Amino acid sequence: MEADTKSTALAYLYTLEGVSSWVLHTATKNALKRKEEGLNPTFMPSTADFYRYCEKLESDIRFRADRLLKNLEKPERTEKAQEAPLTSVRLEKLQRGL
């Protein structure tokens, strides 16, 4: 039994080599909480299935980051009726009004 546990751990170690720590942490947490999509909720996923799930998580976060960077690089729109920038004083007034 101990050899089987060690070989399983070694298989996960080799398969998940190169996966970012954030993705590995998130995927493990989701698997333990049964929140992962596309994996069998009854059993711990195989190394290949878990790796594919990690790839999907990483792909999703990279897509969001790329989209965010592209939006930040866009030039600001200038309109005639552009509002004044939101200052801290104006923000406080708006929050009090809510």
Short mmCIF file of C-alpha atoms in Angstrom, two decimals:
data_model
loop_
_atom_site.label_atom_id
_atom_site.label_comp_id
_atom_site.label_asym_id
_atom_site.label_seq_id
_atom_site.Cartn_x
_atom_site.Cartn_y
_atom_site.Cartn_z
CA MET A 1 0.00 0.00 0.00
CA GLU A 2 2.82 2.41 0.88
CA ALA A 3 4.52 1.83 -2.48
CA ASP A 4 1.25 2.54 -4.28
CA THR A 5 0.82 5.82 -2.38
CA LYS A 6 4.38 6.87 -3.17
CA SER A 7 4.03 6.01 -6.85
CA THR A 8 0.77 7.98 -7.07
CA ALA A 9 2.39 10.99 -5.40
CA LEU A 10 5.36 10.71 -7.75
CA ALA A 11 3.05 10.53 -10.77
CA TYR A 12 1.31 13.75 -9.67
CA LEU A 13 4.68 15.39 -9.02
CA TYR A 14 5.98 14.59 -12.52
CA THR A 15 2.72 15.42 -14.26
CA LEU A 16 2.24 18.77 -12.54
CA GLU A 17 5.83 19.93 -12.94
CA GLY A 18 5.81 23.47 -14.35
CA VAL A 19 2.28 24.30 -13.21
CA SER A 20 2.22 27.64 -11.39
CA SER A 21 1.79 27.54 -7.64
CA TRP A 22 -1.35 29.72 -7.83
CA VAL A 23 -3.03 27.32 -10.28
CA LEU A 24 -1.96 24.28 -8.29
CA HIS A 25 -3.25 25.80 -5.05
CA THR A 26 -6.57 26.83 -6.63
CA ALA A 27 -7.08 23.51 -8.41
CA THR A 28 -6.31 21.51 -5.26
CA LYS A 29 -8.63 23.66 -3.15
CA ASN A 30 -11.42 23.32 -5.74
CA ALA A 31 -10.93 19.55 -5.96
CA LEU A 32 -11.06 19.13 -2.19
CA LYS A 33 -14.20 21.28 -1.98
CA ARG A 34 -15.71 19.47 -5.00
CA LYS A 35 -16.02 22.78 -6.89
CA GLU A 36 -14.00 21.74 -9.93
CA GLU A 37 -15.81 21.64 -13.26
CA GLY A 38 -15.46 18.64 -15.52
CA LEU A 39 -13.97 16.29 -12.96
CA ASN A 40 -15.62 13.35 -11.24
CA PRO A 41 -16.75 14.59 -7.80
CA THR A 42 -16.63 11.10 -6.28
CA PHE A 43 -12.96 10.23 -6.86
CA MET A 44 -9.68 12.14 -6.87
CA PRO A 45 -8.96 12.94 -10.52
CA SER A 46 -6.32 11.09 -12.48
CA THR A 47 -3.05 12.91 -13.06
CA ALA A 48 -3.98 13.64 -16.69
CA ASP A 49 -7.44 14.96 -15.78
CA PHE A 50 -6.04 17.11 -12.98
CA TYR A 51 -3.35 18.49 -15.31
CA ARG A 52 -6.00 19.39 -17.92
CA TYR A 53 -8.03 21.12 -15.20
CA CYS A 54 -4.94 23.08 -14.14
CA GLU A 55 -4.29 24.06 -17.77
CA LYS A 56 -7.87 25.31 -18.08
CA LEU A 57 -7.56 27.42 -14.93
CA GLU A 58 -4.29 28.90 -16.13
CA SER A 59 -5.69 29.57 -19.59
CA ASP A 60 -8.72 31.32 -18.10
CA ILE A 61 -6.63 33.59 -15.87
CA ARG A 62 -4.22 34.40 -18.71
CA PHE A 63 -7.15 35.30 -20.96
CA ARG A 64 -8.57 37.64 -18.30
CA ALA A 65 -5.17 39.22 -17.68
CA ASP A 66 -4.58 39.75 -21.42
CA ARG A 67 -8.01 41.31 -21.82
CA LEU A 68 -7.37 43.59 -18.85
CA LEU A 69 -4.00 44.69 -20.25
CA LYS A 70 -5.53 45.40 -23.66
CA ASN A 71 -8.25 47.50 -22.04
CA LEU A 72 -5.65 49.43 -20.05
CA GLU A 73 -3.67 50.15 -23.22
CA LYS A 74 -6.66 51.59 -25.05
CA PRO A 75 -6.60 55.37 -25.38
CA GLU A 76 -9.07 57.25 -23.25
CA ARG A 77 -12.21 58.43 -24.95
CA THR A 78 -12.68 62.14 -24.90
CA GLU A 79 -16.21 63.39 -24.96
CA LYS A 80 -17.52 66.92 -24.80
CA ALA A 81 -19.62 66.23 -21.73
CA GLN A 82 -16.89 64.37 -19.89
CA GLU A 83 -17.37 64.38 -16.13
CA ALA A 84 -14.75 65.67 -13.77
CA PRO A 85 -12.50 62.99 -12.30
CA LEU A 86 -13.80 61.29 -9.20
CA THR A 87 -11.90 62.85 -6.31
CA SER A 88 -11.84 61.45 -2.80
CA VAL A 89 -14.10 64.30 -1.60
CA ARG A 90 -16.63 63.62 -4.36
CA LEU A 91 -16.47 59.90 -3.64
CA GLU A 92 -17.25 60.49 0.04
CA LYS A 93 -20.26 62.64 -0.90
CA LEU A 94 -21.55 59.93 -3.22
CA GLN A 95 -21.11 57.27 -0.54
CA ARG A 96 -22.95 59.37 2.05
CA GLY A 97 -25.79 59.79 -0.42
CA LEU A 98 -26.22 56.02 -0.66
#
